[in-house]
Amino acid sequence: MQDSKSLTSAGVAQPRRALVAVLRQLLMRPEGSIVLVALGLVVYFEATNANFLTNLNLQTLSQFVAAPVIIACGEIMLLICREIDLSVGQLYALAPFIMEFAAKAGLPVVAAMAVALLVCSLVGLTIGLITVYLHVPSFITTLGMLFLITGVTLTLSRGFPADTPGGPTLTAIMGQWGYAEFLWALAVVAVMHVVLRNTRWGLHTIATGGNIIAAAEAGINIDRIKIGNFMLTSTLGGFCGIVEAFRIGSTDPLAGGSNIMFLGVASGVIGGTAIAGGAGTIVGGLVGGIVLGVLQDGFTLQGINAFAFDIIIGAAILIAMITNIYMAGRRGMRPQ
Amino acid sequence: MSQTPNPPALRAEGIVKRFGQIEALSGVAMHVANGEMLGILGDNGAGKSTLLKILTGFHRPDAGQIYVRGEPVAFTSVDHARSFGIECVYQDLALVNGLSIFHNMFLNRELLRPGLLRLLDHKEMRRRAVEALAEIGVNIPSVDLEVGRLSGGQRQAIAVARAVASKARILLLDEPLAAMGAREAGLIIDLIERLKARGDIAIVMIAHNYAQTLELCDRVMLMQHGEVTYESAAKETSVAELLDIIRREYQAARRA
C-alpha cells in the first residue's frame, strides 16, 4: 500500500504510518486483536484500581489464569482438527484422586502422578477410538464421558475430598509457590506452541482440520492425529488438576468440571482458534486465558457481582467469536 | 512391445473394471511416451475417471495389464503407484487452504532439521519451494501466502508444481482447465507447455473441452461407454470430426 517513494518523502507522517503498519500487521495475525484487548484491559483496570498491578493481585490473577490456559492447550489442538473434548474438566478432578490412591498404595508421589496421567491418557485413547472408529461425534462421546467420569470420581471418593500427598519441596514446585502454577502453564504453552508450529504433528493437525480429504490423499494418518490429540487433551486435563491439587492441598470430587472446560475452550476461541477447525494458535490461547482472568479479577476488585460477571464473560466470548470469524474472512481463510 | 529398447513411459492393455453389474471399462488400451501428452476426451460416465483411478493405483482392474517403462506392474495402492513416479493432480487439488504454499508443497513429505527433536525445517522447505516454482516458471509473489488466498489457476499451478517437485515421471491431470477463466486457463496451459518441453515427463490429461485438448495434446483418445472409440494424432483430427464420431455412435446406440 505504501511504496518506497512515499516512505522517504513522508517526513512527519512517517512515524504515524509506521504505527499504523505495525497495528495492521498485528491485527492480521490471528491472536493480534486479542493482544490489544488484553493490554487495553490491563491499562483500564490499573487506571481505575490501585490494587490491580500489585504482587499479591498478580499472584491471584496468575493462579486463576493457569488452569484454563493448560486446558486450552489441549482443546486448541482438538478444535484445529475439528473435534472437541467436553469431559476434560472431569479428569481434572479424577487425576488427583488416582494420585492419592497410588501414593497410599505405596508408590512414590512422582510415580503416583505418572500413574494418574497414564490413566488420563487411556481415557483420551478411549474417547479417540470411539470417535474415530465408531464414528460417534466427539461432542457426544465426551458428553457421555463427562457423566461417566463424574460418577467414577464420586464413587471412588465416596464424596470426600482427596488430600494431596508429597513433601514440602515437591508441593511448592508443583503448585504451592505463588507463581508455580502459572510457570507450569507457560511451560505447557511453550512446548505446545513448538509442537503446533514446528513439528509434523502440528502441521498434520492443521491439515486434518483444514481439509481432511487432502490430508488423507497426502497420506497423513488422520485417525492417528485425532486420537493422539484426544490423549493429549485428557492428559493435560489431568495434569492441570494435579497442579491445582498441590496448590490447594486437597481436591473436591466435583472440582473443575464443565466450568474449567468451558473456560479452556473460551480461552482458545477468544485467542483466535477457529471453532470450525484448520487454524489456531497456542499463544492466542494464553492471551485469551489472560483476558478472561483479567476481566474476572478486575471486575472483582471493582466490586461487580458474580451475576453481572457472567453477562460480561458471555458478551466477551460473543464479541471475540464475531471478530474471529470476521478477521478470518479478511485473511482469506475459510475452512474447506 | 515391452521388449523394445524404448518402451512407452506408461502403457495399459485390455483394462476391464466392473462395479457390481456395471462394466465401467471394457478392455481399454492406452499408452503415453516421455515428452508426450495424451488427452482423454469423453462425456460423463464414459469411463475416463475410472481409467485415471486405475492408473493412479486407486482402483485395481478386474482384467488387463499395466506397464511402466516396459515393466509389467500391478499397483496395490496410490503410494505404490507413486513409487513408480506416477503423480495425479485431482480436480479437488488436495490443497489445505489454511497452510502456506510451501507447507502444502511438502505436505506429508516435510523436511526436518537434524537433531533429536525432529523439528520442521521451514527455511529449507521455503527455499526448495521457491526453486521448484521457479524451475517450472510459476510466478507467485511469496511462498508464505496461504493457499486459500490464491486464485483457482494459481492453486492448480501449485498442485501441479507439487506433483512435479516430488519427482513425477508420469503426470496425470484430472480436468486441469475446468471451471477456469481464459486468463487463468492460459496460465495453466503455459505451465503444461513448459513441462512438455522438458521432454522427461509423460502427461495424461482428462478433459471435456475438445478445442483446448486438441491444441494442447499431441494425441487424443475418445472414450464412450467404457471403450476407446477413436484415437488420433491431435494434428490429424478436428473438433468437428470428434463431434461427428460421438453423434454417429450415439445414433447407432439408439438404433440398437
PDB file of C-alpha atoms in Angstrom, chain B residues 33-240:
ATOM      1  CA  ALA B  33       5.657 -41.694 -24.023  1.00  0.00           C
ATOM      2  CA  ASN B  34       8.115 -39.374 -22.314  1.00  0.00           C
ATOM      3  CA  GLY B  35       7.685 -35.817 -23.539  1.00  0.00           C
ATOM      4  CA  GLU B  36       4.302 -36.738 -24.964  1.00  0.00           C
ATOM      5  CA  MET B  37       0.898 -35.545 -23.847  1.00  0.00           C
ATOM      6  CA  LEU B  38      -2.196 -37.658 -24.258  1.00  0.00           C
ATOM      7  CA  GLY B  39      -5.663 -36.165 -23.984  1.00  0.00           C
ATOM      8  CA  ILE B  40      -8.574 -38.394 -22.987  1.00  0.00           C
ATOM      9  CA  LEU B  41     -11.934 -36.991 -24.086  1.00  0.00           C
ATOM     10  CA  GLY B  42     -15.436 -38.207 -23.496  1.00  0.00           C
ATOM     11  CA  ASP B  43     -18.733 -37.457 -21.846  1.00  0.00           C
ATOM     12  CA  ASN B  44     -19.615 -38.029 -18.222  1.00  0.00           C
ATOM     13  CA  GLY B  45     -19.799 -41.741 -17.482  1.00  0.00           C
ATOM     14  CA  ALA B  46     -17.559 -42.680 -20.424  1.00  0.00           C
ATOM     15  CA  GLY B  47     -15.029 -44.226 -18.043  1.00  0.00           C
ATOM     16  CA  LYS B  48     -12.325 -41.549 -18.131  1.00  0.00           C
ATOM     17  CA  SER B  49     -12.163 -41.095 -14.372  1.00  0.00           C
ATOM     18  CA  THR B  50     -12.256 -44.841 -13.731  1.00  0.00           C
ATOM     19  CA  LEU B  51      -9.312 -45.311 -16.084  1.00  0.00           C
ATOM     20  CA  LEU B  52      -7.444 -42.499 -14.325  1.00  0.00           C
ATOM     21  CA  LYS B  53      -8.081 -44.053 -10.925  1.00  0.00           C
ATOM     22  CA  ILE B  54      -6.730 -47.382 -12.170  1.00  0.00           C
ATOM     23  CA  LEU B  55      -3.584 -45.675 -13.475  1.00  0.00           C
ATOM     24  CA  THR B  56      -3.054 -43.974 -10.079  1.00  0.00           C
ATOM     25  CA  GLY B  57      -3.469 -47.239  -8.182  1.00  0.00           C
ATOM     26  CA  PHE B  58      -6.694 -46.111  -6.517  1.00  0.00           C
ATOM     27  CA  HIS B  59      -8.758 -48.875  -8.193  1.00  0.00           C
ATOM     28  CA  ARG B  60      -7.476 -52.317  -9.142  1.00  0.00           C
ATOM     29  CA  PRO B  61      -8.547 -53.525 -12.618  1.00  0.00           C
ATOM     30  CA  ASP B  62     -10.544 -56.784 -12.942  1.00  0.00           C
ATOM     31  CA  ALA B  63      -8.511 -57.676 -16.035  1.00  0.00           C
ATOM     32  CA  GLY B  64      -5.729 -56.209 -18.101  1.00  0.00           C
ATOM     33  CA  GLN B  65      -2.115 -55.240 -17.595  1.00  0.00           C
ATOM     34  CA  ILE B  66      -0.272 -52.010 -16.866  1.00  0.00           C
ATOM     35  CA  TYR B  67       3.353 -51.443 -17.899  1.00  0.00           C
ATOM     36  CA  VAL B  68       5.605 -48.702 -16.545  1.00  0.00           C
ATOM     37  CA  ARG B  69       8.619 -48.074 -18.795  1.00  0.00           C
ATOM     38  CA  GLY B  70       8.052 -51.555 -20.237  1.00  0.00           C
ATOM     39  CA  GLU B  71       7.881 -53.389 -16.906  1.00  0.00           C
ATOM     40  CA  PRO B  72       4.572 -55.087 -16.049  1.00  0.00           C
ATOM     41  CA  VAL B  73       3.225 -53.761 -12.744  1.00  0.00           C
ATOM     42  CA  ALA B  74       0.170 -54.328 -10.536  1.00  0.00           C
ATOM     43  CA  PHE B  75      -0.435 -51.317  -8.313  1.00  0.00           C
ATOM     44  CA  THR B  76      -1.601 -52.173  -4.820  1.00  0.00           C
ATOM     45  CA  SER B  77      -2.163 -48.587  -3.643  1.00  0.00           C
ATOM     46  CA  VAL B  78      -1.759 -44.945  -4.587  1.00  0.00           C
ATOM     47  CA  ASP B  79       1.546 -44.879  -2.725  1.00  0.00           C
ATOM     48  CA  HIS B  80       2.712 -47.926  -4.667  1.00  0.00           C
ATOM     49  CA  ALA B  81       1.928 -46.208  -7.983  1.00  0.00           C
ATOM     50  CA  ARG B  82       3.702 -43.091  -6.677  1.00  0.00           C
ATOM     51  CA  SER B  83       6.839 -45.108  -6.099  1.00  0.00           C
ATOM     52  CA  PHE B  84       6.929 -45.570  -9.912  1.00  0.00           C
ATOM     53  CA  GLY B  85       6.808 -41.789 -10.399  1.00  0.00           C
ATOM     54  CA  ILE B  86       3.077 -41.635 -11.138  1.00  0.00           C
ATOM     55  CA  GLU B  87       1.535 -38.472  -9.682  1.00  0.00           C
ATOM     56  CA  CYS B  88      -2.026 -37.341 -10.154  1.00  0.00           C
ATOM     57  CA  VAL B  89      -3.428 -33.846  -9.743  1.00  0.00           C
ATOM     58  CA  TYR B  90      -7.097 -34.332  -8.904  1.00  0.00           C
ATOM     59  CA  GLN B  91      -9.789 -31.788  -9.596  1.00  0.00           C
ATOM     60  CA  ASP B  92     -10.133 -31.003  -5.887  1.00  0.00           C
ATOM     61  CA  LEU B  93      -6.348 -30.339  -5.910  1.00  0.00           C
ATOM     62  CA  ALA B  94      -5.871 -31.720  -2.375  1.00  0.00           C
ATOM     63  CA  LEU B  95      -4.594 -28.415  -1.002  1.00  0.00           C
ATOM     64  CA  VAL B  96      -5.133 -27.155   2.547  1.00  0.00           C
ATOM     65  CA  ASN B  97      -6.357 -23.542   2.426  1.00  0.00           C
ATOM     66  CA  GLY B  98      -5.090 -22.579   5.871  1.00  0.00           C
ATOM     67  CA  LEU B  99      -1.491 -23.635   5.176  1.00  0.00           C
ATOM     68  CA  SER B 100       1.139 -21.703   3.267  1.00  0.00           C
ATOM     69  CA  ILE B 101       2.119 -22.596  -0.292  1.00  0.00           C
ATOM     70  CA  PHE B 102       5.405 -24.166   0.788  1.00  0.00           C
ATOM     71  CA  HIS B 103       3.754 -26.227   3.539  1.00  0.00           C
ATOM     72  CA  ASN B 104       1.254 -27.527   1.000  1.00  0.00           C
ATOM     73  CA  MET B 105       4.037 -28.403  -1.435  1.00  0.00           C
ATOM     74  CA  PHE B 106       5.707 -30.511   1.257  1.00  0.00           C
ATOM     75  CA  LEU B 107       2.542 -31.897   2.873  1.00  0.00           C
ATOM     76  CA  ASN B 108       3.461 -35.240   4.472  1.00  0.00           C
ATOM     77  CA  ARG B 109       6.918 -35.048   2.853  1.00  0.00           C
ATOM     78  CA  GLU B 110       8.161 -32.387   5.232  1.00  0.00           C
ATOM     79  CA  LEU B 111      11.861 -31.714   5.619  1.00  0.00           C
ATOM     80  CA  LEU B 112      13.223 -31.902   9.161  1.00  0.00           C
ATOM     81  CA  ARG B 113      16.142 -30.186  10.846  1.00  0.00           C
ATOM     82  CA  PRO B 114      18.871 -32.521  12.037  1.00  0.00           C
ATOM     83  CA  GLY B 115      18.575 -33.451  15.704  1.00  0.00           C
ATOM     84  CA  LEU B 116      16.500 -35.497  18.052  1.00  0.00           C
ATOM     85  CA  LEU B 117      13.631 -33.013  18.290  1.00  0.00           C
ATOM     86  CA  ARG B 118      12.630 -33.627  14.668  1.00  0.00           C
ATOM     87  CA  LEU B 119      11.604 -30.014  14.145  1.00  0.00           C
ATOM     88  CA  LEU B 120      10.397 -28.812  10.759  1.00  0.00           C
ATOM     89  CA  ASP B 121      12.960 -27.145   8.531  1.00  0.00           C
ATOM     90  CA  HIS B 122      10.753 -24.275   7.357  1.00  0.00           C
ATOM     91  CA  LYS B 123      13.704 -22.438   5.813  1.00  0.00           C
ATOM     92  CA  GLU B 124      14.802 -25.308   3.590  1.00  0.00           C
ATOM     93  CA  MET B 125      11.221 -26.128   2.561  1.00  0.00           C
ATOM     94  CA  ARG B 126      10.647 -22.468   1.695  1.00  0.00           C
ATOM     95  CA  ARG B 127      13.867 -22.338  -0.331  1.00  0.00           C
ATOM     96  CA  ARG B 128      13.116 -25.540  -2.243  1.00  0.00           C
ATOM     97  CA  ALA B 129       9.526 -24.478  -2.892  1.00  0.00           C
ATOM     98  CA  VAL B 130      10.746 -21.192  -4.411  1.00  0.00           C
ATOM     99  CA  GLU B 131      13.213 -23.182  -6.503  1.00  0.00           C
ATOM    100  CA  ALA B 132      10.629 -25.716  -7.663  1.00  0.00           C
ATOM    101  CA  LEU B 133       8.177 -22.988  -8.668  1.00  0.00           C
ATOM    102  CA  ALA B 134      10.873 -21.007 -10.477  1.00  0.00           C
ATOM    103  CA  GLU B 135      12.012 -24.136 -12.317  1.00  0.00           C
ATOM    104  CA  ILE B 136       8.635 -24.617 -13.962  1.00  0.00           C
ATOM    105  CA  GLY B 137       8.060 -20.875 -14.311  1.00  0.00           C
ATOM    106  CA  VAL B 138       5.200 -20.368 -11.879  1.00  0.00           C
ATOM    107  CA  ASN B 139       5.056 -16.770 -10.711  1.00  0.00           C
ATOM    108  CA  ILE B 140       3.796 -16.337  -7.149  1.00  0.00           C
ATOM    109  CA  PRO B 141       4.633 -13.264  -5.041  1.00  0.00           C
ATOM    110  CA  SER B 142       5.559 -15.315  -1.954  1.00  0.00           C
ATOM    111  CA  VAL B 143       5.510 -18.982  -0.971  1.00  0.00           C
ATOM    112  CA  ASP B 144       4.441 -17.838   2.522  1.00  0.00           C
ATOM    113  CA  LEU B 145       0.978 -16.942   1.211  1.00  0.00           C
ATOM    114  CA  GLU B 146      -1.840 -19.113   2.442  1.00  0.00           C
ATOM    115  CA  VAL B 147      -3.220 -21.234  -0.393  1.00  0.00           C
ATOM    116  CA  GLY B 148      -6.744 -20.012   0.428  1.00  0.00           C
ATOM    117  CA  ARG B 149      -5.773 -16.566  -0.809  1.00  0.00           C
ATOM    118  CA  LEU B 150      -4.790 -17.751  -4.294  1.00  0.00           C
ATOM    119  CA  SER B 151      -6.907 -17.797  -7.442  1.00  0.00           C
ATOM    120  CA  GLY B 152      -8.125 -21.056  -8.993  1.00  0.00           C
ATOM    121  CA  GLY B 153      -5.373 -21.001 -11.618  1.00  0.00           C
ATOM    122  CA  GLN B 154      -2.654 -20.326  -9.068  1.00  0.00           C
ATOM    123  CA  ARG B 155      -3.948 -23.161  -6.883  1.00  0.00           C
ATOM    124  CA  GLN B 156      -3.880 -25.512  -9.878  1.00  0.00           C
ATOM    125  CA  ALA B 157      -0.318 -24.387 -10.631  1.00  0.00           C
ATOM    126  CA  ILE B 158       0.736 -25.115  -7.047  1.00  0.00           C
ATOM    127  CA  ALA B 159      -0.819 -28.588  -7.211  1.00  0.00           C
ATOM    128  CA  VAL B 160       1.000 -29.325 -10.492  1.00  0.00           C
ATOM    129  CA  ALA B 161       4.251 -27.909  -9.113  1.00  0.00           C
ATOM    130  CA  ARG B 162       3.925 -30.157  -6.062  1.00  0.00           C
ATOM    131  CA  ALA B 163       3.482 -33.224  -8.269  1.00  0.00           C
ATOM    132  CA  VAL B 164       6.470 -32.290 -10.416  1.00  0.00           C
ATOM    133  CA  ALA B 165       8.654 -31.407  -7.418  1.00  0.00           C
ATOM    134  CA  SER B 166       8.020 -34.850  -5.956  1.00  0.00           C
ATOM    135  CA  LYS B 167       9.786 -36.363  -8.965  1.00  0.00           C
ATOM    136  CA  ALA B 168       6.779 -37.176 -11.125  1.00  0.00           C
ATOM    137  CA  ARG B 169       7.778 -39.013 -14.310  1.00  0.00           C
ATOM    138  CA  ILE B 170       4.187 -39.646 -15.338  1.00  0.00           C
ATOM    139  CA  LEU B 171       1.784 -36.819 -14.589  1.00  0.00           C
ATOM    140  CA  LEU B 172      -1.963 -37.434 -14.627  1.00  0.00           C
ATOM    141  CA  LEU B 173      -4.163 -34.321 -14.765  1.00  0.00           C
ATOM    142  CA  ASP B 174      -7.863 -34.534 -13.986  1.00  0.00           C
ATOM    143  CA  GLU B 175      -9.697 -31.692 -15.742  1.00  0.00           C
ATOM    144  CA  PRO B 176      -6.977 -29.120 -15.069  1.00  0.00           C
ATOM    145  CA  LEU B 177      -8.777 -26.404 -17.033  1.00  0.00           C
ATOM    146  CA  ALA B 178     -12.299 -26.958 -15.734  1.00  0.00           C
ATOM    147  CA  ALA B 179     -14.199 -24.002 -14.313  1.00  0.00           C
ATOM    148  CA  MET B 180     -11.451 -21.554 -15.143  1.00  0.00           C
ATOM    149  CA  GLY B 181     -11.493 -18.218 -16.942  1.00  0.00           C
ATOM    150  CA  ALA B 182      -9.491 -17.710 -20.145  1.00  0.00           C
ATOM    151  CA  ARG B 183      -6.661 -15.876 -18.375  1.00  0.00           C
ATOM    152  CA  GLU B 184      -6.368 -18.460 -15.607  1.00  0.00           C
ATOM    153  CA  ALA B 185      -6.515 -21.303 -18.144  1.00  0.00           C
ATOM    154  CA  GLY B 186      -3.742 -19.546 -20.091  1.00  0.00           C
ATOM    155  CA  LEU B 187      -1.528 -19.722 -17.008  1.00  0.00           C
ATOM    156  CA  ILE B 188      -2.004 -23.497 -16.739  1.00  0.00           C
ATOM    157  CA  ILE B 189      -1.653 -24.065 -20.482  1.00  0.00           C
ATOM    158  CA  ASP B 190       1.701 -22.235 -20.414  1.00  0.00           C
ATOM    159  CA  LEU B 191       2.798 -24.325 -17.455  1.00  0.00           C
ATOM    160  CA  ILE B 192       1.862 -27.591 -19.186  1.00  0.00           C
ATOM    161  CA  GLU B 193       3.657 -26.486 -22.372  1.00  0.00           C
ATOM    162  CA  ARG B 194       6.842 -25.867 -20.356  1.00  0.00           C
ATOM    163  CA  LEU B 195       6.571 -29.300 -18.709  1.00  0.00           C
ATOM    164  CA  LYS B 196       6.149 -30.907 -22.127  1.00  0.00           C
ATOM    165  CA  ALA B 197       9.179 -29.063 -23.440  1.00  0.00           C
ATOM    166  CA  ARG B 198      11.339 -30.664 -20.731  1.00  0.00           C
ATOM    167  CA  GLY B 199      10.844 -33.965 -22.531  1.00  0.00           C
ATOM    168  CA  ASP B 200      11.304 -36.155 -19.438  1.00  0.00           C
ATOM    169  CA  ILE B 201       7.688 -36.269 -18.293  1.00  0.00           C
ATOM    170  CA  ALA B 202       4.752 -38.116 -19.822  1.00  0.00           C
ATOM    171  CA  ILE B 203       1.434 -36.329 -19.329  1.00  0.00           C
ATOM    172  CA  VAL B 204      -2.090 -37.709 -19.467  1.00  0.00           C
ATOM    173  CA  MET B 205      -4.937 -35.209 -19.286  1.00  0.00           C
ATOM    174  CA  ILE B 206      -8.626 -35.841 -18.856  1.00  0.00           C
ATOM    175  CA  ALA B 207     -10.779 -33.082 -20.282  1.00  0.00           C
ATOM    176  CA  HIS B 208     -14.181 -32.015 -21.510  1.00  0.00           C
ATOM    177  CA  ASN B 209     -13.111 -29.167 -23.741  1.00  0.00           C
ATOM    178  CA  TYR B 210     -12.325 -30.547 -27.210  1.00  0.00           C
ATOM    179  CA  ALA B 211     -10.708 -27.421 -28.671  1.00  0.00           C
ATOM    180  CA  GLN B 212      -8.354 -26.867 -25.737  1.00  0.00           C
ATOM    181  CA  THR B 213      -7.389 -30.540 -25.658  1.00  0.00           C
ATOM    182  CA  LEU B 214      -6.615 -30.680 -29.392  1.00  0.00           C
ATOM    183  CA  GLU B 215      -4.475 -27.568 -29.061  1.00  0.00           C
ATOM    184  CA  LEU B 216      -2.535 -28.768 -26.037  1.00  0.00           C
ATOM    185  CA  CYS B 217      -2.107 -32.517 -26.573  1.00  0.00           C
ATOM    186  CA  ASP B 218      -0.022 -34.488 -29.050  1.00  0.00           C
ATOM    187  CA  ARG B 219      -2.528 -37.289 -29.264  1.00  0.00           C
ATOM    188  CA  VAL B 220      -6.175 -37.634 -28.267  1.00  0.00           C
ATOM    189  CA  MET B 221      -8.299 -40.598 -27.317  1.00  0.00           C
ATOM    190  CA  LEU B 222     -12.085 -40.585 -27.360  1.00  0.00           C
ATOM    191  CA  MET B 223     -13.854 -42.727 -24.770  1.00  0.00           C
ATOM    192  CA  GLN B 224     -17.516 -43.728 -24.905  1.00  0.00           C
ATOM    193  CA  HIS B 225     -19.376 -46.177 -22.676  1.00  0.00           C
ATOM    194  CA  GLY B 226     -16.196 -47.755 -21.337  1.00  0.00           C
ATOM    195  CA  GLU B 227     -14.380 -48.197 -24.635  1.00  0.00           C
ATOM    196  CA  VAL B 228     -11.888 -46.263 -26.682  1.00  0.00           C
ATOM    197  CA  THR B 229     -13.831 -45.439 -29.845  1.00  0.00           C
ATOM    198  CA  TYR B 230     -11.308 -43.238 -31.594  1.00  0.00           C
ATOM    199  CA  GLU B 231      -7.662 -42.361 -31.352  1.00  0.00           C
ATOM    200  CA  SER B 232      -5.662 -39.924 -33.435  1.00  0.00           C
ATOM    201  CA  ALA B 233      -2.739 -37.521 -33.506  1.00  0.00           C
ATOM    202  CA  ALA B 234      -4.138 -34.168 -32.456  1.00  0.00           C
ATOM    203  CA  LYS B 235      -2.921 -32.574 -35.704  1.00  0.00           C
ATOM    204  CA  GLU B 236      -4.845 -35.038 -37.856  1.00  0.00           C
ATOM    205  CA  THR B 237      -8.274 -34.512 -36.383  1.00  0.00           C
ATOM    206  CA  SER B 238     -10.627 -31.665 -35.556  1.00  0.00           C
ATOM    207  CA  VAL B 239     -13.371 -30.759 -33.130  1.00  0.00           C
ATOM    208  CA  ALA B 240     -15.899 -31.266 -35.932  1.00  0.00           C
TER     209      ALA B 240
END
